[in-house]
PDB file of C-alpha atoms and ligand atoms in Angstrom:
ATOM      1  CA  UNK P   1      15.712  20.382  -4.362  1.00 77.00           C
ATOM      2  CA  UNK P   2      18.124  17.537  -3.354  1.00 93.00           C
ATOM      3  CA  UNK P   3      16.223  14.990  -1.191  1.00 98.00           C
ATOM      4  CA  UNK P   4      18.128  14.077   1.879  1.00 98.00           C
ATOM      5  CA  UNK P   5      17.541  10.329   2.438  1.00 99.00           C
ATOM      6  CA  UNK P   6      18.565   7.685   5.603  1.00 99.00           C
ATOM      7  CA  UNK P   7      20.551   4.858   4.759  1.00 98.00           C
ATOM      8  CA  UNK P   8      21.842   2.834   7.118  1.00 98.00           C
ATOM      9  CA  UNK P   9      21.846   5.408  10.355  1.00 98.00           C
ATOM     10  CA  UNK P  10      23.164   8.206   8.062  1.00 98.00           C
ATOM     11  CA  UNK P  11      21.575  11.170   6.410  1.00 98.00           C
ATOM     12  CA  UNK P  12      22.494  11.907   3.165  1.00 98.00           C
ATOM     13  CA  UNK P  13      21.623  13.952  -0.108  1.00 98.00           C
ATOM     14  CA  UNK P  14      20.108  11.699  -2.010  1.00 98.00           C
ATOM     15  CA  UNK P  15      23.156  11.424  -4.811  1.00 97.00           C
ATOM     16  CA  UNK P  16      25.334  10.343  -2.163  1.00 98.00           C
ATOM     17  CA  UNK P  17      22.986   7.433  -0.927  1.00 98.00           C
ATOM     18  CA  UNK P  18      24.239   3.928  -1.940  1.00 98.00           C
ATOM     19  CA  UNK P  19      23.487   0.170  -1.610  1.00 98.00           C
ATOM     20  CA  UNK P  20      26.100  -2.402  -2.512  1.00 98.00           C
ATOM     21  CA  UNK P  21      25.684  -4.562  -5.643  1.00 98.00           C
ATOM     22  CA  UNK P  22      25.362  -7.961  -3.515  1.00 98.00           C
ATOM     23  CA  UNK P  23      22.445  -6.215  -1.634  1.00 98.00           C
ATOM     24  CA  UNK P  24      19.854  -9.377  -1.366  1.00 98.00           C
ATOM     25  CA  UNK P  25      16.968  -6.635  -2.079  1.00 98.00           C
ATOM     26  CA  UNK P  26      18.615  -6.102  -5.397  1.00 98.00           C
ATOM     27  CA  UNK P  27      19.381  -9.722  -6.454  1.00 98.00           C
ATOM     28  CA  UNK P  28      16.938 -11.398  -5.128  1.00 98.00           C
ATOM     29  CA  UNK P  29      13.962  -8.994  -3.952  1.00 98.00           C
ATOM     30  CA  UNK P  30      14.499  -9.744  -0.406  1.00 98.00           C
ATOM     31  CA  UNK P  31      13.536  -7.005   1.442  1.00 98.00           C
ATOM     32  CA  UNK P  32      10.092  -5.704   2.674  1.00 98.00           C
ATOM     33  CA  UNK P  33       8.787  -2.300   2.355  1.00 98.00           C
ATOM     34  CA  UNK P  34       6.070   0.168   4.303  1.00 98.00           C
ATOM     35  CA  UNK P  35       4.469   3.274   2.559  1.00 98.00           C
ATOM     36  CA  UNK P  36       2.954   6.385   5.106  1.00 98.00           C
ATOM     37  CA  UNK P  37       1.230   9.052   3.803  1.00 98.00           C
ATOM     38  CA  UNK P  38       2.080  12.750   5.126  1.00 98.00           C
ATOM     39  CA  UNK P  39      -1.015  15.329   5.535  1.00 98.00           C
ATOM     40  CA  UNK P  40      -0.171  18.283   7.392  1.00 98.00           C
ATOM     41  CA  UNK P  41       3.450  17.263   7.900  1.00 98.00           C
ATOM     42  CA  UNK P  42       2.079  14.524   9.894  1.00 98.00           C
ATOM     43  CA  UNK P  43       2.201  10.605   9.435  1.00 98.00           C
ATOM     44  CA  UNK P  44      -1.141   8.759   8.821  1.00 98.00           C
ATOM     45  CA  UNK P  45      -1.669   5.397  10.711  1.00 98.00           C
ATOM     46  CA  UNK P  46       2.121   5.448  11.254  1.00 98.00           C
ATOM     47  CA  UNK P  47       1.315   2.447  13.874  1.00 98.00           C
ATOM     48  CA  UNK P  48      -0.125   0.429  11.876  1.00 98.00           C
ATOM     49  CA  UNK P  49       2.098   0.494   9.499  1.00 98.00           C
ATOM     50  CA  UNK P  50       4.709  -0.060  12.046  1.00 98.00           C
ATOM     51  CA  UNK P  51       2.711  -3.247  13.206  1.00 98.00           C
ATOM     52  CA  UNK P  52       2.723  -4.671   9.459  1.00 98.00           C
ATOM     53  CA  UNK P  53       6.589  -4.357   8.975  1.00 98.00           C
ATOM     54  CA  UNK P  54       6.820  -6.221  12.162  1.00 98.00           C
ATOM     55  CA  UNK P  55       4.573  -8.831  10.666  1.00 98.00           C
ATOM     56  CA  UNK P  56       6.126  -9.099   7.123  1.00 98.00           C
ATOM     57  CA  UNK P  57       9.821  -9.206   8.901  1.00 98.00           C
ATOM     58  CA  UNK P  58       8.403 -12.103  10.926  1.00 98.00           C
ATOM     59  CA  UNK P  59       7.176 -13.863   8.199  1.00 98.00           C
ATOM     60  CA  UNK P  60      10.543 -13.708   6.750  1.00 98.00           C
ATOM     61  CA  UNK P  61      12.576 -14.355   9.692  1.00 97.00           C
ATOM     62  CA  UNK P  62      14.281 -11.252   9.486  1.00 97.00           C
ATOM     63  CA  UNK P  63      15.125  -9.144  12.824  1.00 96.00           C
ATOM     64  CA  UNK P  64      13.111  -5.222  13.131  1.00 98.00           C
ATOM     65  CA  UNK P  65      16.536  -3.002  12.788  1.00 98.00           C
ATOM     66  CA  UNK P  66      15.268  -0.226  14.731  1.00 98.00           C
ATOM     67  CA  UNK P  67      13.062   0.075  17.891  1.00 98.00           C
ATOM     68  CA  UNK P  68       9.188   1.991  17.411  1.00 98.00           C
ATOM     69  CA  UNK P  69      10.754   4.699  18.467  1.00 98.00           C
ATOM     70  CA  UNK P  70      13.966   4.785  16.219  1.00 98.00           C
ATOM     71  CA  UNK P  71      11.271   4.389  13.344  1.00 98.00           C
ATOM     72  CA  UNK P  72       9.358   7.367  14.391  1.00 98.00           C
ATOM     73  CA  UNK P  73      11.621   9.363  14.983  1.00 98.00           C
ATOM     74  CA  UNK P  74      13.464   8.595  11.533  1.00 98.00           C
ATOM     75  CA  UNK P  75      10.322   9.191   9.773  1.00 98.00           C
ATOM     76  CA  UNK P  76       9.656  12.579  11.288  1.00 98.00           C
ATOM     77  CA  UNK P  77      13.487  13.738  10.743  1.00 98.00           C
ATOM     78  CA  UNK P  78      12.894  12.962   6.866  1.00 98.00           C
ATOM     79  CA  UNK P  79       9.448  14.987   6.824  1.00 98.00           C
ATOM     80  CA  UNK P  80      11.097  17.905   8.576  1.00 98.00           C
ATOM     81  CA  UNK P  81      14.295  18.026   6.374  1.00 98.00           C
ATOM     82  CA  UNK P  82      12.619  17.343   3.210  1.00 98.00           C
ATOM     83  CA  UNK P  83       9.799  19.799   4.468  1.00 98.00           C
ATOM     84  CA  UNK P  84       7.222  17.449   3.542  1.00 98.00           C
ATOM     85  CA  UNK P  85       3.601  18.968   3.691  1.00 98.00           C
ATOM     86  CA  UNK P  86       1.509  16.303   1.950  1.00 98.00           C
ATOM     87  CA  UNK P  87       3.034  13.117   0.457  1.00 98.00           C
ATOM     88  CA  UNK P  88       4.815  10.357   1.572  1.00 98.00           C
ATOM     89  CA  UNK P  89       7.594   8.398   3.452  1.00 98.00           C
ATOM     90  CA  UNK P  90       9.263   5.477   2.160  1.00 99.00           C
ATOM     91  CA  UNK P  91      10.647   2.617   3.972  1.00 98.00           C
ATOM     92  CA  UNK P  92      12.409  -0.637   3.156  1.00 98.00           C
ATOM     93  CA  UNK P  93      14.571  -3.241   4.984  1.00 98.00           C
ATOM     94  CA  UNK P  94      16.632  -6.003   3.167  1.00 98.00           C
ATOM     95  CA  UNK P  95      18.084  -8.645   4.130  1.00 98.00           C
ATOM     96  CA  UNK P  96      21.377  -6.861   3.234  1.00 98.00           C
ATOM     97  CA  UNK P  97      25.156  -7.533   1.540  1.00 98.00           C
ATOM     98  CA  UNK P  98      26.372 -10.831   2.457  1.00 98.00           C
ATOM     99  CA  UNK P  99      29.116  -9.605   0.192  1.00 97.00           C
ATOM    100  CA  UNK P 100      28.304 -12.526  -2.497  1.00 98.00           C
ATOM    101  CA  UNK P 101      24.900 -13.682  -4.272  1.00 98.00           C
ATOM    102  CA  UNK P 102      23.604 -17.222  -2.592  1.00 98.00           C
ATOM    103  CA  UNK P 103      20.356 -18.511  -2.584  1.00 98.00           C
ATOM    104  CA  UNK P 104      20.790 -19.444   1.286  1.00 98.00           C
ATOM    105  CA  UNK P 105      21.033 -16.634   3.611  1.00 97.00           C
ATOM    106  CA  UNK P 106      22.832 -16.319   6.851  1.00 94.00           C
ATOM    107  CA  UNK P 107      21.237 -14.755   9.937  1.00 91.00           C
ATOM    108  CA  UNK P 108      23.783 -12.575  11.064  1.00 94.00           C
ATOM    109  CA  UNK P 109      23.834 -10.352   7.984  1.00 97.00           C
ATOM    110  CA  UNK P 110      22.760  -6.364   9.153  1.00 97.00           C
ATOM    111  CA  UNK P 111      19.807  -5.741   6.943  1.00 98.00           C
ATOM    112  CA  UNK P 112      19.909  -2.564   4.802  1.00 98.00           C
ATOM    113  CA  UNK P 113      17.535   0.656   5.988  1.00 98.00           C
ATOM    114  CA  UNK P 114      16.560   2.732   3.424  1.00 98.00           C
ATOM    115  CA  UNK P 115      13.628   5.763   3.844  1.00 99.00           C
ATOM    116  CA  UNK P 116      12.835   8.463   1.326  1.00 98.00           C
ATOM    117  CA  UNK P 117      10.105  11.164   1.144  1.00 98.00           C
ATOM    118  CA  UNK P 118       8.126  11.534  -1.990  1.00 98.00           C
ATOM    119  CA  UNK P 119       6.605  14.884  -2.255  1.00 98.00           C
ATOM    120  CA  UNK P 120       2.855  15.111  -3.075  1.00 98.00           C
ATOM    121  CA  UNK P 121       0.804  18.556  -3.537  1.00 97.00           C
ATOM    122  CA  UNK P 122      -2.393  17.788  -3.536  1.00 95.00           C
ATOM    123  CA  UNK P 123      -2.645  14.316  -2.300  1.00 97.00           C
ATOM    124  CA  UNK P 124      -5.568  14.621  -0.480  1.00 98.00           C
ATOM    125  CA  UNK P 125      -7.476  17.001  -2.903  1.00 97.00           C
ATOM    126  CA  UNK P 126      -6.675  14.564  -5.188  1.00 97.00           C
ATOM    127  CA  UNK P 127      -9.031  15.563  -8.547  1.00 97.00           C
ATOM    128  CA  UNK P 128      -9.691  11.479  -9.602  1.00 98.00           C
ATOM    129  CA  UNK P 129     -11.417  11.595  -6.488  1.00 98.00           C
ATOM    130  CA  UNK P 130     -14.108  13.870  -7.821  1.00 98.00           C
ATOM    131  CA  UNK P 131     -14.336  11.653 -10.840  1.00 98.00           C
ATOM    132  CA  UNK P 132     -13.241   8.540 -10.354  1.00 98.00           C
ATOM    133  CA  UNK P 133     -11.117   5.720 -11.451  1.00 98.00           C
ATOM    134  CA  UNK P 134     -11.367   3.472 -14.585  1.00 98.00           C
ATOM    135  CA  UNK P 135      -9.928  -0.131 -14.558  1.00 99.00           C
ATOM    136  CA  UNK P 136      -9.227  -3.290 -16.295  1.00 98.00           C
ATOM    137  CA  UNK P 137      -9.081  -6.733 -14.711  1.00 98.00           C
ATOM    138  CA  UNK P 138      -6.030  -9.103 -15.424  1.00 98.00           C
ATOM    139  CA  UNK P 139      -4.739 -12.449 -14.067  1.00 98.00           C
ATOM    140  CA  UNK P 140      -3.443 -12.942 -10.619  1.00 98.00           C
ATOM    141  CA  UNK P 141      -0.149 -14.692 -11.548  1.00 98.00           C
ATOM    142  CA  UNK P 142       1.752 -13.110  -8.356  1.00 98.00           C
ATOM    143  CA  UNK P 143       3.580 -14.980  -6.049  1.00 98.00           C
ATOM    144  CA  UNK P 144       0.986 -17.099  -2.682  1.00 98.00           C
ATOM    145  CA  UNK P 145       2.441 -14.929   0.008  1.00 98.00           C
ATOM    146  CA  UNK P 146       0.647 -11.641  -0.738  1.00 98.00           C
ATOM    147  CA  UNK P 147       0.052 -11.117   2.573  1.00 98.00           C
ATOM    148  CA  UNK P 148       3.899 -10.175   2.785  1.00 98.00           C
ATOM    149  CA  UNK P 149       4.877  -6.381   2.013  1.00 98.00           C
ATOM    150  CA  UNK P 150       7.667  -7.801  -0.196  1.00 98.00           C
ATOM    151  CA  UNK P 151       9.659  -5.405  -2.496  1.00 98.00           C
ATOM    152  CA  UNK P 152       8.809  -8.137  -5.492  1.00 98.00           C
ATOM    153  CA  UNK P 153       6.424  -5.508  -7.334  1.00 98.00           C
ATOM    154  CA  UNK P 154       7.124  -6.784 -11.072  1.00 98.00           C
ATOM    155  CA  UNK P 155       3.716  -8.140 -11.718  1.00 98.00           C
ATOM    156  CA  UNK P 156       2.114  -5.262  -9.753  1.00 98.00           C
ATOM    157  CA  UNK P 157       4.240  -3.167 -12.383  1.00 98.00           C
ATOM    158  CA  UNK P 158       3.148  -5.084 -15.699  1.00 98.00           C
ATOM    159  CA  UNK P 159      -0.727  -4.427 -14.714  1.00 98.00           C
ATOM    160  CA  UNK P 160      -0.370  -1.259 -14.378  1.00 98.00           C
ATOM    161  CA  UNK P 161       1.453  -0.750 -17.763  1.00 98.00           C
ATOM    162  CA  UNK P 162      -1.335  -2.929 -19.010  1.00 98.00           C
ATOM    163  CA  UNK P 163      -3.810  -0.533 -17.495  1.00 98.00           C
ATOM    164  CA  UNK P 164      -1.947   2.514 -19.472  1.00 98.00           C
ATOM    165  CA  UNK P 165      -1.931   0.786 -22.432  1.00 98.00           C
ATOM    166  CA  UNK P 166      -5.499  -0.197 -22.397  1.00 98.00           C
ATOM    167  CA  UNK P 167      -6.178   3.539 -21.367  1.00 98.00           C
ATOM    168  CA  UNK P 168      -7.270   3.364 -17.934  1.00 98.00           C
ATOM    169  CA  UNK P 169      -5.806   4.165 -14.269  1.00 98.00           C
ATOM    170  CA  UNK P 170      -5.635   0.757 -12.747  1.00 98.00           C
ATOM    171  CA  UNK P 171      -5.685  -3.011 -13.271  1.00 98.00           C
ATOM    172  CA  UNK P 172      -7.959  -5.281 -10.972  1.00 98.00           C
ATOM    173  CA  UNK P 173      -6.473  -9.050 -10.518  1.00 98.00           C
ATOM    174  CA  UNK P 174      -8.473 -12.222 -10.788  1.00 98.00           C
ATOM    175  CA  UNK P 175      -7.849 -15.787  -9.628  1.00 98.00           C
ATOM    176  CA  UNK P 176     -10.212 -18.479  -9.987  1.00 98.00           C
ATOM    177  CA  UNK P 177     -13.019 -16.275 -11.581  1.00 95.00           C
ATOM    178  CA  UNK P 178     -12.937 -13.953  -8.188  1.00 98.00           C
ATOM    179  CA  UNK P 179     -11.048 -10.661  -7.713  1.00 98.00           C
ATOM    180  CA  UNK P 180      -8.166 -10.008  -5.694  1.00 99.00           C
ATOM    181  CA  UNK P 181      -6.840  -6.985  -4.866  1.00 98.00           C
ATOM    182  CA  UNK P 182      -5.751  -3.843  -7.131  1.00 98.00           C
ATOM    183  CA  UNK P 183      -2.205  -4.147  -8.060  1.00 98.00           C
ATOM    184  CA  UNK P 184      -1.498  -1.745  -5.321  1.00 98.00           C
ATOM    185  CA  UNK P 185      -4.741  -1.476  -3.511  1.00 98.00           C
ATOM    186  CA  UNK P 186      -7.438  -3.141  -1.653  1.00 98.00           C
ATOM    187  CA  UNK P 187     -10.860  -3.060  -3.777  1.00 99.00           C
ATOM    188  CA  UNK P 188     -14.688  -3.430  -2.341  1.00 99.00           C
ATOM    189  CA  UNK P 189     -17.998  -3.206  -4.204  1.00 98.00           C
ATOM    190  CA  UNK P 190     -21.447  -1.835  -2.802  1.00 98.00           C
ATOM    191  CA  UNK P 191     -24.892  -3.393  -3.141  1.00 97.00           C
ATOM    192  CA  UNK P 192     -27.395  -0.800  -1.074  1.00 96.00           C
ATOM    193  CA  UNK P 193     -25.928  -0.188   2.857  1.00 96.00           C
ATOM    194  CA  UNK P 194     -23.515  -3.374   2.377  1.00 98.00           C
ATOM    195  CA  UNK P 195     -20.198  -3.380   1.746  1.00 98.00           C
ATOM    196  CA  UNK P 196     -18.514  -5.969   0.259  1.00 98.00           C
ATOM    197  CA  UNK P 197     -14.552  -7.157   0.340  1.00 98.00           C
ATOM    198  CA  UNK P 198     -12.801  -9.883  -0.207  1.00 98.00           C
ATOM    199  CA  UNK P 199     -11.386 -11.226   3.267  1.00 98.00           C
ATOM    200  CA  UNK P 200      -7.864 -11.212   4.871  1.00 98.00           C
ATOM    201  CA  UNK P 201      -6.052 -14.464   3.729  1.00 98.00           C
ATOM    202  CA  UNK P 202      -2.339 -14.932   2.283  1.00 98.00           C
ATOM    203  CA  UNK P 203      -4.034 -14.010  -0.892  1.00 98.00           C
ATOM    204  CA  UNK P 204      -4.207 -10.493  -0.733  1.00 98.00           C
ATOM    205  CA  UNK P 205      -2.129  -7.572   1.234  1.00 98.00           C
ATOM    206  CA  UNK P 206      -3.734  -6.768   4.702  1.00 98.00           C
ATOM    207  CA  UNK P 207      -4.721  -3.043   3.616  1.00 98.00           C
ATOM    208  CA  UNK P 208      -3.467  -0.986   6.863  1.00 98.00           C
ATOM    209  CA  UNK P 209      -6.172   1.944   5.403  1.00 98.00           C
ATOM    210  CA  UNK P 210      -8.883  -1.477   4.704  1.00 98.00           C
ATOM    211  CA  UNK P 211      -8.590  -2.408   8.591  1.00 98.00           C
ATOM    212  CA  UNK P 212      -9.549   1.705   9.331  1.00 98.00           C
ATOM    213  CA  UNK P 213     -11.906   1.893   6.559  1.00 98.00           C
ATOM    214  CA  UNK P 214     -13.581  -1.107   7.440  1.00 98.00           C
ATOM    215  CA  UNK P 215     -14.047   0.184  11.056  1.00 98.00           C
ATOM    216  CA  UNK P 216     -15.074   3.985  10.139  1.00 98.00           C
ATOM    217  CA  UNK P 217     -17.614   2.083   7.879  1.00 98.00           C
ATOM    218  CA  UNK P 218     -18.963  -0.314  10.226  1.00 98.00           C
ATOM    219  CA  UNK P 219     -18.976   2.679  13.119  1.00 97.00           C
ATOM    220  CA  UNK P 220     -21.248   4.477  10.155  1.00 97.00           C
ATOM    221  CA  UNK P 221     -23.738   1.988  10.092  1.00 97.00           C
ATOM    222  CA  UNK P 222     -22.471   0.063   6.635  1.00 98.00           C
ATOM    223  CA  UNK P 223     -22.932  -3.818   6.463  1.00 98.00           C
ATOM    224  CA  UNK P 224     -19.821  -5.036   5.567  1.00 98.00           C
ATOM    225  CA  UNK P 225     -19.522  -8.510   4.606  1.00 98.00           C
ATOM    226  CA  UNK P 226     -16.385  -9.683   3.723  1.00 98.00           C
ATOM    227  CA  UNK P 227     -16.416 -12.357   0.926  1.00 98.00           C
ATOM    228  CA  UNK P 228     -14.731 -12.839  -2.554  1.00 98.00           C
ATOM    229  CA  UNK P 229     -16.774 -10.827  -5.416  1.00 98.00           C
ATOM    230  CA  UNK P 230     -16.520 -11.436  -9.308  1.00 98.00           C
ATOM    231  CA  UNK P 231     -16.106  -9.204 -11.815  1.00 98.00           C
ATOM    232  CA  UNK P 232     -19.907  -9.507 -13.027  1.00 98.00           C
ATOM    233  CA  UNK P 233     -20.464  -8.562  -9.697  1.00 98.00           C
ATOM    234  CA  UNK P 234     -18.639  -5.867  -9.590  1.00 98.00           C
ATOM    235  CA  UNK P 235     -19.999  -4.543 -12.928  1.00 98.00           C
ATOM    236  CA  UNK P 236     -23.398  -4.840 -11.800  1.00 98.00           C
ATOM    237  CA  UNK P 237     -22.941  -3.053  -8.386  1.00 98.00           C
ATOM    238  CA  UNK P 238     -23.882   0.091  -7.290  1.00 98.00           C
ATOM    239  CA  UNK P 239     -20.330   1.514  -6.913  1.00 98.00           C
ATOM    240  CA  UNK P 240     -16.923   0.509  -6.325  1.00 98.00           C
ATOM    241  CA  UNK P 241     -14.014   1.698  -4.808  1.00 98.00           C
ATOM    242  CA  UNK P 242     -10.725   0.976  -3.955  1.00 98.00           C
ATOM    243  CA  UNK P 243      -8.427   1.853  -0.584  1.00 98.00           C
ATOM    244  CA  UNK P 244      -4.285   2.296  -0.023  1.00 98.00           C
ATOM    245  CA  UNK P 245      -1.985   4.426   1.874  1.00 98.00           C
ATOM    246  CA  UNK P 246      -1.603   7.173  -1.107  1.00 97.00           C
ATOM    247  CA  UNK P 247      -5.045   7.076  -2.589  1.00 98.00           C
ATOM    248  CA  UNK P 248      -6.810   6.954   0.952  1.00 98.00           C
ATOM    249  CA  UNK P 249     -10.885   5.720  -0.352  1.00 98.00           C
ATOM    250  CA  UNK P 250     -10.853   6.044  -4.188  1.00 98.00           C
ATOM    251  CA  UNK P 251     -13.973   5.460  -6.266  1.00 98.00           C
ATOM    252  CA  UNK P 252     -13.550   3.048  -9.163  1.00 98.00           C
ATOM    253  CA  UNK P 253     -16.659   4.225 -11.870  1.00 98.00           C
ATOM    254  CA  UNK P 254     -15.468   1.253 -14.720  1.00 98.00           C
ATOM    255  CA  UNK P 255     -14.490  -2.088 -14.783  1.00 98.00           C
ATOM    256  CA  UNK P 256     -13.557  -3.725 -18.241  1.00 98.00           C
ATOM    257  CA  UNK P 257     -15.307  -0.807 -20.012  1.00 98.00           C
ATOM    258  CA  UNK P 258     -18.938  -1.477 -18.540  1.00 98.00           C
ATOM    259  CA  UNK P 259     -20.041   1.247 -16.078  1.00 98.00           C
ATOM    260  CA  UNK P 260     -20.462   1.015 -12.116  1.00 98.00           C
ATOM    261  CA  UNK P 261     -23.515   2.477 -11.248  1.00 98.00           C
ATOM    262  CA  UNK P 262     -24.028   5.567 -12.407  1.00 97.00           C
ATOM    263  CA  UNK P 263     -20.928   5.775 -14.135  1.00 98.00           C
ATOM    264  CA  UNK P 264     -19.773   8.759 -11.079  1.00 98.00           C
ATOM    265  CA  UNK P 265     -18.552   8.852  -7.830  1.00 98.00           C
ATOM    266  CA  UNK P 266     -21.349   7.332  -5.786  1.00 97.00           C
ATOM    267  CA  UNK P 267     -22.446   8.574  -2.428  1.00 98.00           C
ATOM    268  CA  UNK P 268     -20.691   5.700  -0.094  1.00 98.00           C
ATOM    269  CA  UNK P 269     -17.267   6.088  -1.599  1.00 98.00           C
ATOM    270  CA  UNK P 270     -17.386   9.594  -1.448  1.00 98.00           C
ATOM    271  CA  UNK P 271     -18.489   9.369   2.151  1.00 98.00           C
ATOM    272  CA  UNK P 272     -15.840   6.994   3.101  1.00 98.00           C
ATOM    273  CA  UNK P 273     -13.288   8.918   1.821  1.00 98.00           C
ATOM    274  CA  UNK P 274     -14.364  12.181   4.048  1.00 98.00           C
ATOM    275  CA  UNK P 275     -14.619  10.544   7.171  1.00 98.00           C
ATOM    276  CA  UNK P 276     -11.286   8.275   6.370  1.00 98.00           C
ATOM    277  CA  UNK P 277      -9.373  12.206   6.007  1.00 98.00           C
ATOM    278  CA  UNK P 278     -10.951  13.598   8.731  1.00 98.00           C
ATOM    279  CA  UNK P 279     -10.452  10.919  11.251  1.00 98.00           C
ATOM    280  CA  UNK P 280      -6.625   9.878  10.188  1.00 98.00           C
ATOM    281  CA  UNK P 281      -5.623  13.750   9.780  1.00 98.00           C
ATOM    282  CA  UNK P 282      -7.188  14.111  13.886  1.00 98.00           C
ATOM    283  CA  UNK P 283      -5.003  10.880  14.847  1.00 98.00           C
ATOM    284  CA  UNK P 284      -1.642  11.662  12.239  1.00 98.00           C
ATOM    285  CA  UNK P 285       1.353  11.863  14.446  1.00 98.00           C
TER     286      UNK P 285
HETATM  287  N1  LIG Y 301      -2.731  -4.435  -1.859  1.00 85.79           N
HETATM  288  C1  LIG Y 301      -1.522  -4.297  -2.446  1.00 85.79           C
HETATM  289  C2  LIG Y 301      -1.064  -5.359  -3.399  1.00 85.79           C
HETATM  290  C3  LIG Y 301      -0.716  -3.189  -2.170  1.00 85.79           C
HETATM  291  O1  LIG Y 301       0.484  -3.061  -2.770  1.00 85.79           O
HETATM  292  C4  LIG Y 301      -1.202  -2.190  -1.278  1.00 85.79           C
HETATM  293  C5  LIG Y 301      -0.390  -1.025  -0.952  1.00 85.79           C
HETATM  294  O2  LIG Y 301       0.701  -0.819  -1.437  1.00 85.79           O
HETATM  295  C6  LIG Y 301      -2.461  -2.366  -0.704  1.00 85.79           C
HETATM  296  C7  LIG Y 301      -3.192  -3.504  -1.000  1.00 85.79           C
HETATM  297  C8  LIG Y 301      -3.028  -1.349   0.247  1.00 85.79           C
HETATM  298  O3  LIG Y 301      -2.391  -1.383   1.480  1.00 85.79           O
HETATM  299  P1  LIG Y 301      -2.311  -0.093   2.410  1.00 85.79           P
HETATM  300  O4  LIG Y 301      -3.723   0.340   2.632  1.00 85.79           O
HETATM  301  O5  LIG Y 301      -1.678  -0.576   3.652  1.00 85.79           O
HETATM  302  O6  LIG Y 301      -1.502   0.923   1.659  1.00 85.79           O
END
């Protein structure tokens, strides 16, 4: 099936859909991006996903294109045209075509709007859930403003292909002997009823499904105590797990080929993830 796809106020097939070469996203990964996941042809969290563009376009100096509303509203066309079911809704904003490449930008340039669905069967029922993840850690050489949803994913990209070629799922980053974050995921350990994450700092992406997680957790009686963790730790704890838009709670069973726990799915993750799907499929809008 051909996609239709919203660029710029205009729904098209997605082989019509174009963005000029001098597009600042392109040439200089100027843009910022949101991912929502779609259960039930609904959108999960949409507002605070809504609430992080704002933030990352702040950060950036770059004006919100289109009201809450507009964003909605463009969201839930896509689903219903694309007759999206489970999966998810991409969005990105540039800085757009000053019709040249410059280093400085100018502030009355219209920034470019670009949403896609991706189709997902399954998403939820996802089977790695039932066994979990394995991972590898790797440096942290990224960029210090994590904390902005940029669209400069090349380092995220080289850990994962060093994940597949070590033959696991996933790559955990490091900096100064402490993890990080997944390269596209927040990641916790467990030690008994406590939960522990790294905090919120311009060193990692604020996780919109960490801030709900962290909340269902907390309503459920976890400790959570948010501090950086190393990788011994991690090996030694009693599970793991990671969180993100598309993989909701997922439990990580290996890190650097030594065994989490029990080497499964441990009870907390699997927990976490239940009441995370129950709660955002009641609230999806
Ligand atoms: N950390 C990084 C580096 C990410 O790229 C992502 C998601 O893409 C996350 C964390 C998780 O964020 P969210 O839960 O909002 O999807």
């Amino acid at each position: 099936m051909t996609r239709t796809v919203y660029v710029n106020g205009q729904y098209l097939p997605e082989t019509e859909a174009t963005v000029s070469i001098f597009d600042r996203g392109f040439l200089m990964a100027d843009g910022v991006y949101e991912v929502t996941s779609v259960l039930d042809g609904k959108l999960i969290d949409f507002a605070g996903h809504l609430r992080r563009l704002q933030r990352s376009l702040d950060e950036l100096e770059m004006k919100n294109p289109l009201s809450e509303d507009e964003w909605l509203a463009v969201h839930r066309e896509l689903v219903a045209r694309n007759g999206v079911e489970e999966g998810m809704v991409y969005l990105q904003v540039t800085r757009g075509n000053p019709g040249d490449r410059d280093f400085a930008w100018a502030a009355d340039v219209a920034p470019t709007v670009v949403l896609f669905t991706q189709t997902k069967p399954g998403l939820a029922d996802n089977p790695q859930a039932r066994t979990g993840i394995r991972v590898i850690s790797v440096p942290d050489i990224r960029w210090g403003r994590r904390d902005i949803k940029t669209v400069q994913l090349l380092y995220p990209s080289m850990g994962k292909m060093m994940a597949k070629k070590a033959g696991v799922d996933d790559a955990w980053f490091t900096e100064d002997g402490f993890v990080t974050e997944g390269t596209s995921n927040n990641v916790y350990i467990i030690r008994g009823n406590r939960i522990v994450t790294r905090p919120l700092s311009s060193e990692i992406l604020h996780g919109i499904t960490r801030s709900a997680v962290l909340r269902f957790a907390a309503e459920a009686q976890y400790e959570v105590e948010e501090r950086a963790f190393t990788v011994e730790e991690a090996q030694g704890a009693d599970e793991a797990f990671l969180t993100s838009a598309s993989a909701f709670v997922m439990p990580v069973v290996e890190l650097d080929g030594a065994a989490i726990g029990t080497g499964k799915p441990g009870p907390v993750a699997t927990r976490l993830r239940e009441i995370y799907l129950d709660e955002m499929r009641k609230a999806a809008v």
